[in-house]
mmCIF file of C-alpha atoms and ligand atoms in Angstrom:
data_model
loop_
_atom_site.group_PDB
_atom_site.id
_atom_site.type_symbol
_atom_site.label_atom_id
_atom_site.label_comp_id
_atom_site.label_asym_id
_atom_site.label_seq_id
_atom_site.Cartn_x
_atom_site.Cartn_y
_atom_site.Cartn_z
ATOM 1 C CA UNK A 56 0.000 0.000 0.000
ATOM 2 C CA UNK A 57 1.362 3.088 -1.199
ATOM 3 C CA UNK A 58 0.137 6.444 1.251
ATOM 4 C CA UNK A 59 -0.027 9.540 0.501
ATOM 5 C CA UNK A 60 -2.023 10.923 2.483
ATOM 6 C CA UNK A 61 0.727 12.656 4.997
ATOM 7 C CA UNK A 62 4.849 11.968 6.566
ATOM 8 C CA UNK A 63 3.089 11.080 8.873
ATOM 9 C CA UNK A 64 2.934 7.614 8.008
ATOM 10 C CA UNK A 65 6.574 6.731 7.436
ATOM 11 C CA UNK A 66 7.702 3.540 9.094
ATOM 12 C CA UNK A 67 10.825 3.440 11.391
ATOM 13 C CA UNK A 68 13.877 2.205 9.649
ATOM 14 C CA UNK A 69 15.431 -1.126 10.628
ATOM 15 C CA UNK A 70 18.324 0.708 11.989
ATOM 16 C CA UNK A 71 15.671 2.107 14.276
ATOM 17 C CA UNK A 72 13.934 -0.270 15.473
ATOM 18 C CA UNK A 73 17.581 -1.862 16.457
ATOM 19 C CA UNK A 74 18.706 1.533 18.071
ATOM 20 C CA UNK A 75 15.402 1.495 19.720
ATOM 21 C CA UNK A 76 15.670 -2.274 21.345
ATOM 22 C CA UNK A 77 19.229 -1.443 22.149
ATOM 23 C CA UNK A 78 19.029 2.445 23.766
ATOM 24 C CA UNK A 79 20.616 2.758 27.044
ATOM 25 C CA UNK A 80 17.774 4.423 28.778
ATOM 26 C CA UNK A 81 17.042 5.851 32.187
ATOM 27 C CA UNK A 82 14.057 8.072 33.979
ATOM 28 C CA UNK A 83 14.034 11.036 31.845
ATOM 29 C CA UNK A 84 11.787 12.807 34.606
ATOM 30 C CA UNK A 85 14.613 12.761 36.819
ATOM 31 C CA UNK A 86 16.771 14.257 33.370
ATOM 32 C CA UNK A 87 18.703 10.528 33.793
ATOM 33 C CA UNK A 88 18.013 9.460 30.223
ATOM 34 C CA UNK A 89 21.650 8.913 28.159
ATOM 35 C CA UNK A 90 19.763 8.823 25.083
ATOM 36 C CA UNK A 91 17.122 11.719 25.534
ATOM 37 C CA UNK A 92 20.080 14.345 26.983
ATOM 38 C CA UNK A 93 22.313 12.955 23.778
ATOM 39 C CA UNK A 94 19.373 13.792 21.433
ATOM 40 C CA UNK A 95 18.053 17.288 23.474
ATOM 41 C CA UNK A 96 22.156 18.314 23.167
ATOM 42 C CA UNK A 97 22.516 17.423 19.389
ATOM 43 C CA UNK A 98 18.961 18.543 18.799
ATOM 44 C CA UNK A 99 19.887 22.462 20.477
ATOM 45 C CA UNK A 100 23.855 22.231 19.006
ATOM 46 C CA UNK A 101 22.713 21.785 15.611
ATOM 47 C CA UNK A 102 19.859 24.688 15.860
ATOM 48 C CA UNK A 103 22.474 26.570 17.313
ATOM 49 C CA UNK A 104 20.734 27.362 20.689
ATOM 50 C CA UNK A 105 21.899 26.436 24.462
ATOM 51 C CA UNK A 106 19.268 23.684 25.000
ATOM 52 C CA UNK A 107 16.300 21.458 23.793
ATOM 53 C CA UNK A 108 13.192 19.259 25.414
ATOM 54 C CA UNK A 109 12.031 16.203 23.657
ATOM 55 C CA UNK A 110 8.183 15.960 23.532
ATOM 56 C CA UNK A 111 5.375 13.410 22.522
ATOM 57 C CA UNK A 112 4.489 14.990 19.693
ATOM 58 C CA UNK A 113 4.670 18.612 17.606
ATOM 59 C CA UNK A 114 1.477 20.114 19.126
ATOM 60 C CA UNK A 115 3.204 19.302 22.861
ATOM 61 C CA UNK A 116 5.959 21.250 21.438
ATOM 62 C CA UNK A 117 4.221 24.069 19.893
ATOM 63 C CA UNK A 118 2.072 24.138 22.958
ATOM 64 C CA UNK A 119 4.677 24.058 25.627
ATOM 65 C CA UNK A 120 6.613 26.883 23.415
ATOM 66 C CA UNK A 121 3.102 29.229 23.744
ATOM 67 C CA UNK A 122 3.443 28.669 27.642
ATOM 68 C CA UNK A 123 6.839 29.461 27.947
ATOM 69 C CA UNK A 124 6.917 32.488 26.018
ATOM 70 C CA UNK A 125 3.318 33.881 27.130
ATOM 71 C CA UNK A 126 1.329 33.946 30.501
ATOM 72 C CA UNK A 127 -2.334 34.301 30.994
ATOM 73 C CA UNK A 128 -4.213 36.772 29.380
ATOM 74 C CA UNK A 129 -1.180 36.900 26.562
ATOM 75 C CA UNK A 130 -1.735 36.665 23.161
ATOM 76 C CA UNK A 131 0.157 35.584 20.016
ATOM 77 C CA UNK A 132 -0.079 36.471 16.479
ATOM 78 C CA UNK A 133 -0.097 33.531 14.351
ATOM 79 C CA UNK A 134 -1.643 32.770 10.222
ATOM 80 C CA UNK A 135 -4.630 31.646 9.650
ATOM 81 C CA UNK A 136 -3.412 28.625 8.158
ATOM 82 C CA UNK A 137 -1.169 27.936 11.172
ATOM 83 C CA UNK A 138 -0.994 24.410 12.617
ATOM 84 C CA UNK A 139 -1.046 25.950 16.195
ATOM 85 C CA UNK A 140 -4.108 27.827 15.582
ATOM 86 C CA UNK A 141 -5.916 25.786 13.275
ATOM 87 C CA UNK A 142 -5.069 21.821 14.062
ATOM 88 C CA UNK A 143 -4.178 21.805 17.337
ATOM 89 C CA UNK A 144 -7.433 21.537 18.998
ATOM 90 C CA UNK A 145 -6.923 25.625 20.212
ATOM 91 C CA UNK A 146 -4.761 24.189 23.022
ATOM 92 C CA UNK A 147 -3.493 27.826 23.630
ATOM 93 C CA UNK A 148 -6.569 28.711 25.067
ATOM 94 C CA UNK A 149 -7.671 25.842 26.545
ATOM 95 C CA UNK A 150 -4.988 25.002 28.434
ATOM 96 C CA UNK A 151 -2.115 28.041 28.171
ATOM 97 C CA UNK A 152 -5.150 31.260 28.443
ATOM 98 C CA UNK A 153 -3.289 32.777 25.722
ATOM 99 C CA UNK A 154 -5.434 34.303 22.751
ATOM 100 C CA UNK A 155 -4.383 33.462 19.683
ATOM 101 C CA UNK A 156 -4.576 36.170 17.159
ATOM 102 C CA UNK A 157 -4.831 35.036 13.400
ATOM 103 C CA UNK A 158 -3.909 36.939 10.526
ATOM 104 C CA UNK A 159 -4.869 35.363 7.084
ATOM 105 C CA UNK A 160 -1.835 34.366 5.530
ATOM 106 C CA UNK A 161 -0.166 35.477 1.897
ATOM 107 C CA UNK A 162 -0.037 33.265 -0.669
ATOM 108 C CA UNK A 163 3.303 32.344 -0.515
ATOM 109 C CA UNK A 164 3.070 31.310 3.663
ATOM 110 C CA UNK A 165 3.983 33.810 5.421
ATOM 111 C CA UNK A 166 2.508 36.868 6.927
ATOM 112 C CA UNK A 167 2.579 40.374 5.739
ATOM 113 C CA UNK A 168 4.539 42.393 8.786
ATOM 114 C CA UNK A 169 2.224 45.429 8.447
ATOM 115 C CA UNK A 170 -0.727 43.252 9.047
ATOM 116 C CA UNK A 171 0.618 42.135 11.652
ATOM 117 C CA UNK A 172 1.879 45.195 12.977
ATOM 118 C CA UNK A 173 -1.562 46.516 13.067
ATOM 119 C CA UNK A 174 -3.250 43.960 15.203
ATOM 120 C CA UNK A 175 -0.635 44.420 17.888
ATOM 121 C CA UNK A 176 -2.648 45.825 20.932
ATOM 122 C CA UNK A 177 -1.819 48.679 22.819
ATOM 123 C CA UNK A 178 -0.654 48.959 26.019
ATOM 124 C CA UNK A 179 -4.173 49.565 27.718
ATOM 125 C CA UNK A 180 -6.281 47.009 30.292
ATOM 126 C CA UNK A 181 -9.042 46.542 27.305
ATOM 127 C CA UNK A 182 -6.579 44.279 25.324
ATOM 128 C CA UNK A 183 -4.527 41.142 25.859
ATOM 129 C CA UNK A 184 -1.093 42.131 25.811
ATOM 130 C CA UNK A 185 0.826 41.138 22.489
ATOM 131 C CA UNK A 186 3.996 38.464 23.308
ATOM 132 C CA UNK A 187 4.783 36.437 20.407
ATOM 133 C CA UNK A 188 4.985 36.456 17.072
ATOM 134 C CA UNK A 189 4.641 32.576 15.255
ATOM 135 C CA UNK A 190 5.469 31.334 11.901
ATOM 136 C CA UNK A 191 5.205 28.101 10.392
ATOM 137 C CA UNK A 192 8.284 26.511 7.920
ATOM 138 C CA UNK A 193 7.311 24.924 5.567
ATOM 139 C CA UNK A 194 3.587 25.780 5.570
ATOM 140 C CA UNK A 195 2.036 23.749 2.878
ATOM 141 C CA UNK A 196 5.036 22.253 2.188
ATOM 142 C CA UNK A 197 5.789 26.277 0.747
ATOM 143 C CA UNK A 198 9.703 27.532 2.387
ATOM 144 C CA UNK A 199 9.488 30.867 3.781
ATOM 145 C CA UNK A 200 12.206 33.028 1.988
ATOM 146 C CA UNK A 201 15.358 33.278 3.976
ATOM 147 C CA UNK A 202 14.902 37.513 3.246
ATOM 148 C CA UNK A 203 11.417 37.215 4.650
ATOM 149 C CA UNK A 204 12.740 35.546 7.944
ATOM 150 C CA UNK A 205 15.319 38.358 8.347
ATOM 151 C CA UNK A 206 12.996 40.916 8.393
ATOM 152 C CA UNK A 207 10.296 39.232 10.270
ATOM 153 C CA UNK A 208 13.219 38.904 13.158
ATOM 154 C CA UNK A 209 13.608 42.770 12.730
ATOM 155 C CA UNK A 210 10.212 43.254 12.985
ATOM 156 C CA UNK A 211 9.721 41.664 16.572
ATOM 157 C CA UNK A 212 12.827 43.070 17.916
ATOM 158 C CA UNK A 213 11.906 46.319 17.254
ATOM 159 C CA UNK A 214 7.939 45.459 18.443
ATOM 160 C CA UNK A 215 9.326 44.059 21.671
ATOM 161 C CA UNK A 216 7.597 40.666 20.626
ATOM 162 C CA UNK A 217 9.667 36.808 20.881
ATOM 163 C CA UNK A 218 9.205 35.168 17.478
ATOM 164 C CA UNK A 219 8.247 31.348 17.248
ATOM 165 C CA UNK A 220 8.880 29.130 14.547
ATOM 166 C CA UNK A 221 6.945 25.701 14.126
ATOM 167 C CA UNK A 222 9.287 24.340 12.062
ATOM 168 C CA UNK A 223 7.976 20.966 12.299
ATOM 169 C CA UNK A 224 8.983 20.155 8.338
ATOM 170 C CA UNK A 225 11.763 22.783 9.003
ATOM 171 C CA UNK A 226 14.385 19.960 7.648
ATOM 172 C CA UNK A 227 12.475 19.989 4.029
ATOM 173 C CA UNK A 228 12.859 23.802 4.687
ATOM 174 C CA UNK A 229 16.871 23.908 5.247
ATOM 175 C CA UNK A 230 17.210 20.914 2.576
ATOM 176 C CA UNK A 231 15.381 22.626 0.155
ATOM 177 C CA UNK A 232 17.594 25.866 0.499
ATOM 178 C CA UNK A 233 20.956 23.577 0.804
ATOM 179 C CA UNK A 234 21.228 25.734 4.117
ATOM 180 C CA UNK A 235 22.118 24.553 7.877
ATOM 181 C CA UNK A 236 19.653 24.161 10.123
ATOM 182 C CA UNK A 237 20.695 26.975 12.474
ATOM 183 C CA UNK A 238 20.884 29.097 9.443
ATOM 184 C CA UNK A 239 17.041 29.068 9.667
ATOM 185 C CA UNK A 240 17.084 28.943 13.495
ATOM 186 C CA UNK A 241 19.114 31.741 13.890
ATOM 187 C CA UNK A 242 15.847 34.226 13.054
ATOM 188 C CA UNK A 243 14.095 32.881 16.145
ATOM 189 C CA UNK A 244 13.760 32.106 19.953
ATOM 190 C CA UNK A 245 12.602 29.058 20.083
ATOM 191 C CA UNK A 246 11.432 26.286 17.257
ATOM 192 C CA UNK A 247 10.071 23.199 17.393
ATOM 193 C CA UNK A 248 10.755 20.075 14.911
ATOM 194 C CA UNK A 249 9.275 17.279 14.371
ATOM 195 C CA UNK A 250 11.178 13.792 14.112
ATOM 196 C CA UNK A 251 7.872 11.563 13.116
ATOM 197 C CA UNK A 252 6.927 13.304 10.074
ATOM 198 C CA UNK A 253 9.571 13.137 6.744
ATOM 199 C CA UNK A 254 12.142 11.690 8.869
ATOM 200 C CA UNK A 255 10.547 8.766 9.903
ATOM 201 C CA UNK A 256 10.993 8.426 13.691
ATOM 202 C CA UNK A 257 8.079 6.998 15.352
ATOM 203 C CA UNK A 258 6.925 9.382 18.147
ATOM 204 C CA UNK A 259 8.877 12.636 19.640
ATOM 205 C CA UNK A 260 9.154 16.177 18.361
ATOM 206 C CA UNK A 261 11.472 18.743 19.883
ATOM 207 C CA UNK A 262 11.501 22.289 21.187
ATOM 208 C CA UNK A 263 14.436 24.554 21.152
ATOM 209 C CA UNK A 264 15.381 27.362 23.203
ATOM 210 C CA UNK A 265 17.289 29.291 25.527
ATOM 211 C CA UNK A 266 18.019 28.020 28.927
ATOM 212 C CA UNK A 267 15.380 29.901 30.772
ATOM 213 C CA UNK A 268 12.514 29.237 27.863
ATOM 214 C CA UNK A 269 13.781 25.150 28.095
ATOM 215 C CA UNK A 270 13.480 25.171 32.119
ATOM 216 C CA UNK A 271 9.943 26.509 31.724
ATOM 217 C CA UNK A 272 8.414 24.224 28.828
ATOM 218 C CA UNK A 273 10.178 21.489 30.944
ATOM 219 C CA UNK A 274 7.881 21.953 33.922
ATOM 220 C CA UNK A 275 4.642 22.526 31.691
ATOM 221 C CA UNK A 276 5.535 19.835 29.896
ATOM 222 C CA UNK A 277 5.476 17.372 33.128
ATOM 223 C CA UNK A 278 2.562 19.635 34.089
ATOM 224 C CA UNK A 279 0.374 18.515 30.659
ATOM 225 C CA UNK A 280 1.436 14.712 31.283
ATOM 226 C CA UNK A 281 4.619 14.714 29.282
ATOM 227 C CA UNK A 282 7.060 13.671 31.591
ATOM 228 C CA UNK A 283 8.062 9.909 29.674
ATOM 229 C CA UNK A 284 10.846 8.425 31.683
ATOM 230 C CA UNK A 285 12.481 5.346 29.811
ATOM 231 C CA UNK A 286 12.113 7.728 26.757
ATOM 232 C CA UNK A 287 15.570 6.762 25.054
ATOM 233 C CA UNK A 288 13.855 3.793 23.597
ATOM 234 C CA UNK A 289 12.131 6.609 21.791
ATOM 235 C CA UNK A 290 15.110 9.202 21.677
ATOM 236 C CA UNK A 291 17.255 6.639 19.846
ATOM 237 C CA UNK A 292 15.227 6.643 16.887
ATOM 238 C CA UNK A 293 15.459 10.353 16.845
ATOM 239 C CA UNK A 294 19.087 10.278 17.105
ATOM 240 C CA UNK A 295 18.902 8.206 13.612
ATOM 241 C CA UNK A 296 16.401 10.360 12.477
ATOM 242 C CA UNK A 297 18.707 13.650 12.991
ATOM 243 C CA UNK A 298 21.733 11.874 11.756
ATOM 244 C CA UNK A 299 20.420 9.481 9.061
ATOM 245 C CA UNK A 300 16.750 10.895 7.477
ATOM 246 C CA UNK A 301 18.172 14.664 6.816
ATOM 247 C CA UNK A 302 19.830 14.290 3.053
ATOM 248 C CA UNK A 303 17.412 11.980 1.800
ATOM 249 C CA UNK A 304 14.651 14.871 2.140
ATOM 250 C CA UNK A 305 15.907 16.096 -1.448
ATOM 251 C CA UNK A 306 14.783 12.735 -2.612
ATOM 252 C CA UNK A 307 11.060 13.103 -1.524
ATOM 253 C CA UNK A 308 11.253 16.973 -3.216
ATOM 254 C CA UNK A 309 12.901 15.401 -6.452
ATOM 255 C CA UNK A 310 9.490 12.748 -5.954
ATOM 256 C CA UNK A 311 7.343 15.680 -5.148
ATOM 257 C CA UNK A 312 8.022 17.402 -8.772
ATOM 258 C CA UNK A 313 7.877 14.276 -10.720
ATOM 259 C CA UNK A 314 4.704 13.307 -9.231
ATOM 260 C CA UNK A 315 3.454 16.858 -10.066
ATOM 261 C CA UNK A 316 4.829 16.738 -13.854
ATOM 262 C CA UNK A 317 3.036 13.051 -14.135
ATOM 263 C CA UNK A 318 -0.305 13.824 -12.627
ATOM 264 C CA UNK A 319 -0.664 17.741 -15.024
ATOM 265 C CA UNK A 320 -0.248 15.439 -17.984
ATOM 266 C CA UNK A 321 -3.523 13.333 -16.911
ATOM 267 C CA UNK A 322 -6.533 14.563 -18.630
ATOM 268 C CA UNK A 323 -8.644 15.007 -15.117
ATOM 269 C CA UNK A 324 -6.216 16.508 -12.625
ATOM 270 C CA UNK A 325 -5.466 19.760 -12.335
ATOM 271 C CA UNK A 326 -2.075 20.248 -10.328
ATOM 272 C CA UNK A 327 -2.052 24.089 -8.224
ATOM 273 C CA UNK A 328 1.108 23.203 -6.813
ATOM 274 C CA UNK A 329 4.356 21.712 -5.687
ATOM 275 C CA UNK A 330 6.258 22.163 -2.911
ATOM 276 C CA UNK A 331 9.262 20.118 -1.243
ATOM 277 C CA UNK A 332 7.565 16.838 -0.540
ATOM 278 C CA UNK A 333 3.724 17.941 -1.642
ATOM 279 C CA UNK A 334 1.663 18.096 -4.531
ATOM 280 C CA UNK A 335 -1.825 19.850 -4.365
ATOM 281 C CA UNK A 336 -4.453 18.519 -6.969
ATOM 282 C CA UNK A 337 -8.163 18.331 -8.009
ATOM 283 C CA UNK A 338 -9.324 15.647 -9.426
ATOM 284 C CA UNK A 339 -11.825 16.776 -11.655
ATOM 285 C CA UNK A 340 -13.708 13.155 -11.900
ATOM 286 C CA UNK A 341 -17.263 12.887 -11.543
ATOM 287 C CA UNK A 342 -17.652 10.452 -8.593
ATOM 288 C CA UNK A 343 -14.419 10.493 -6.339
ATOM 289 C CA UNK A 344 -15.922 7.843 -4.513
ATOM 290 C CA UNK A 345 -15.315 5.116 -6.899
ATOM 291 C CA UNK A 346 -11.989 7.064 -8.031
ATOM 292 C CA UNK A 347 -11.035 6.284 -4.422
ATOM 293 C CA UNK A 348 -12.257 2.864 -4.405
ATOM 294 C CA UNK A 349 -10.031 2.280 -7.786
ATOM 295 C CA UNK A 350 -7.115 3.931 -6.122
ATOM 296 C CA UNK A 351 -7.728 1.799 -3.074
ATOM 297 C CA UNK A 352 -7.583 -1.282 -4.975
ATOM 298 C CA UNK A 353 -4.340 -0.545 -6.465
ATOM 299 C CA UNK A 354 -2.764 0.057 -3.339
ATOM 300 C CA UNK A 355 -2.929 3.928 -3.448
ATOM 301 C CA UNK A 356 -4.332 5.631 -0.228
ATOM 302 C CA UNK A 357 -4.922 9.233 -0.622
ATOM 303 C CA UNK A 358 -7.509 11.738 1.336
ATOM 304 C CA UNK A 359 -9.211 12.830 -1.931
ATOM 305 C CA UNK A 360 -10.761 15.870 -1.306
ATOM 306 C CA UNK A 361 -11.953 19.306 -3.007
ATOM 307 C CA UNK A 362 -8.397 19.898 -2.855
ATOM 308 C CA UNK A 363 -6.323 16.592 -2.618
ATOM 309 C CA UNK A 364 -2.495 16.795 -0.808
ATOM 310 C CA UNK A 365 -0.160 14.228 -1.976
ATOM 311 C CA UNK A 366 2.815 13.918 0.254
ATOM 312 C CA UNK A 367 6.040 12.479 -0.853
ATOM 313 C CA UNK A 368 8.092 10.095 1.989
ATOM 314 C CA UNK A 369 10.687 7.985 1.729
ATOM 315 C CA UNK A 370 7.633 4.829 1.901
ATOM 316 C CA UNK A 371 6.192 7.099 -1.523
ATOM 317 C CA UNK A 372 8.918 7.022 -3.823
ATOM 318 C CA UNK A 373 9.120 7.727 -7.443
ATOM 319 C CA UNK A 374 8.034 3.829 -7.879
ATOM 320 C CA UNK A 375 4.615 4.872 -5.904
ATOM 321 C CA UNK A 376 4.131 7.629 -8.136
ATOM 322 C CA UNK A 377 4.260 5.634 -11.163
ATOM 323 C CA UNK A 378 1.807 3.447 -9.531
ATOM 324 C CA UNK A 379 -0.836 6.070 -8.656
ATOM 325 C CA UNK A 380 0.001 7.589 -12.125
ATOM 326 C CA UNK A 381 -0.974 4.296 -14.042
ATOM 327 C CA UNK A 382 -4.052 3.475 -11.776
ATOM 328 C CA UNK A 383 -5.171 6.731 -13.289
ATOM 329 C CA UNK A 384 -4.815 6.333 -16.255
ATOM 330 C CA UNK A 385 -6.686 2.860 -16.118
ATOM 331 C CA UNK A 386 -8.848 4.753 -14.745
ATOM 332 C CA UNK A 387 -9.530 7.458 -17.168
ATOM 333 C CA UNK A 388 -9.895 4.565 -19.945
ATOM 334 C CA UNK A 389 -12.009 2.650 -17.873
ATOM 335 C CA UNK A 390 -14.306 5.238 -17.336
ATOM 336 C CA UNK A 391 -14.290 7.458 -20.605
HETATM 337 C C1 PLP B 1572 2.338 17.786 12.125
HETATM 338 C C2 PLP B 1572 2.517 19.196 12.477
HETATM 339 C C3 PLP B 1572 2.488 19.605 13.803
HETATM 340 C C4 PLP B 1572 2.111 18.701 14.949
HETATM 341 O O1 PLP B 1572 2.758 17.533 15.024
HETATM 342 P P1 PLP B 1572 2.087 16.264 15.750
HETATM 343 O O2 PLP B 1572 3.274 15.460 16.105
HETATM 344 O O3 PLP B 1572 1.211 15.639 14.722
HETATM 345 O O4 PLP B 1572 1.340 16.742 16.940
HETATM 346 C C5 PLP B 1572 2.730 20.929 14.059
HETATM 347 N N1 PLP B 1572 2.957 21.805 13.085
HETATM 348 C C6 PLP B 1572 2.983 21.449 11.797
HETATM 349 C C7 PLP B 1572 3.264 22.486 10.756
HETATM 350 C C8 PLP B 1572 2.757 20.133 11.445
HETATM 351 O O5 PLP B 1572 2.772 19.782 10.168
#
């Protein structure tokens, strides 16, 4: 079965699952885990910040990175599109009281800084006060400009506000631009990443920081339930995932634009766009229930939709995009 329905799917690598049976562990809630203090260091060394805290998942991270940078009745500016407004169940408020503040996002990702300057609040008991300022890389699989994150880091310096980046594709991001991670880190205070998506780790995501921001998230983060002790069972796959699953990113973008080439050529999809590791259709067939059970059949799982995301992964490779490719054709005969 071929999936393209997210990186989320990606199976651990044998080297993984042997890193993972073999990880000298210890109780990470007492900060005794070898394996989870080797993967927070190399996680914060290679960002280029002092420290790091390995979390169950990317909206823990994003989440504990709201309540460290913001208190009660803060607020944070964040797009529309944003995966910590829109997908992450408005934890924020529910569990930080912060108000989230969206502004719609341009077409290319990111958010226009005069927009955003003007739904800063003022300095006045009617309004929550303003904290942080939060951008996502890659957003739709789209890489913010390295100019654009430059002046966005001007921008919140100069507005007083601590800039967050959920950079939980933020690999496809620095691969994409054949740039370091901390050459992307470098614009913010704190980022998180996520290990489970393209780069094929299980479980975990981290968040990256300064000392003080780190010492905070790490007591919310026990606080929400997050506290994992034998987590180096889970940290070792990580540690392949940061040393191992990086390069081959360029491999899922290289998939990404093939797929896109092969699907425009089809007489009933229609691509929009292509982006690192995704491909945004419609499929312009009549009944995209049967398409689906056709696709199905062949062993191609997508979430067809008004507008369908394919996701390229290192388990949908150029030889799964030929297969989705023919089943369409097939398809399109079949039907026509
Ligand atoms: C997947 C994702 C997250 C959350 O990660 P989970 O591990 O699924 O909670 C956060 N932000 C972005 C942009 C994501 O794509």
């Amino acid at each position: 079965m071929f999936d393209f329905r997210s990186d989320t799917v990606t199976q651990p690598t044998d080297a993984m699952r042997r890193a993972m049976a073999q990880a000298d562990v210890g109780d990470d809630v007492y900060g005794d885990d070898p394996t989870v203090n080797a993967l927070e260091e190399q996680a914060a060394e290679m960002a280029g910040f002092e420290a790091a805290l390995f979390t169950s998942s990317g909206t823990q991270a994003n989440l504990l990175a709201l309540m460290a940078h913001c208190e009660r009745g803060d607020e944070y500016l964040c797009g529309q599109q944003a995966h910590n407004y829109k997908f992450e169940g408005g934890g924020a408020a529910v569990l930080g009281s912060i108000q989230p503040q969206p502004i719609e996002n341009e077409v290319d990702g990111s958010l226009c800084l005069e927009r955003v300057a003007a739904a800063i609040k003022p300095d006045d008991i009617h309004f929550a006060r303003t904290r942080l300022l939060s951008l996502e890389n890659t957003i739709g699989g789209k890489v913010l400009p390295m100019a654009y994150l430059a002046q966005a880091q001007a921008f919140a310096f100069e507005k007083g506000l601590k800039l967050h980046l959920d950079g939980a594709r933020v690999f496809n991001a620095a691969v994409d631009q054949s740039v370091q991670l901390s050459t992307i880190a470098q614009h913010f205070d704190s980022l998180t990443i996520c290990l489970s998506k393209g780069l094929a780790a299980p479980v975990g995501s981290l968040l990256v920081g300064d000392e003080a921001l780190i010492k905070k998230a790490r007591r919310w983060r026990k606080v929400l339930g997050g506290g994992m002790r034998q987590a180096g069972i889970l940290a070792a796959a990580g540690q392949l995932a940061l040393n191992e699953m990086v390069e081959r990113l360029a491999d899922d973008h290289d998939n990404a634009r093939y797929l896109a080439e092969q699907l425009a050529a089809l007489h009933s999809v229609e691509v929009d766009d292509c982006a690192t590791n995704m491909v945004f259709a419609r499929f312009t067939h009549s009944d995209l229930k049967a398409l689906n059970a056709h696709l199905l059949a062949d062993g191609c799982k997508l979430s067809l939709g008004p507008k369908t995301r394919l996701v390229l992964h290192k388990d949908v490779n150029r030889q799964a995009a030929d297969a989705l490719v023919a089943s369409l054709h097939r398809y399109e005969k079949g039907v026509a």
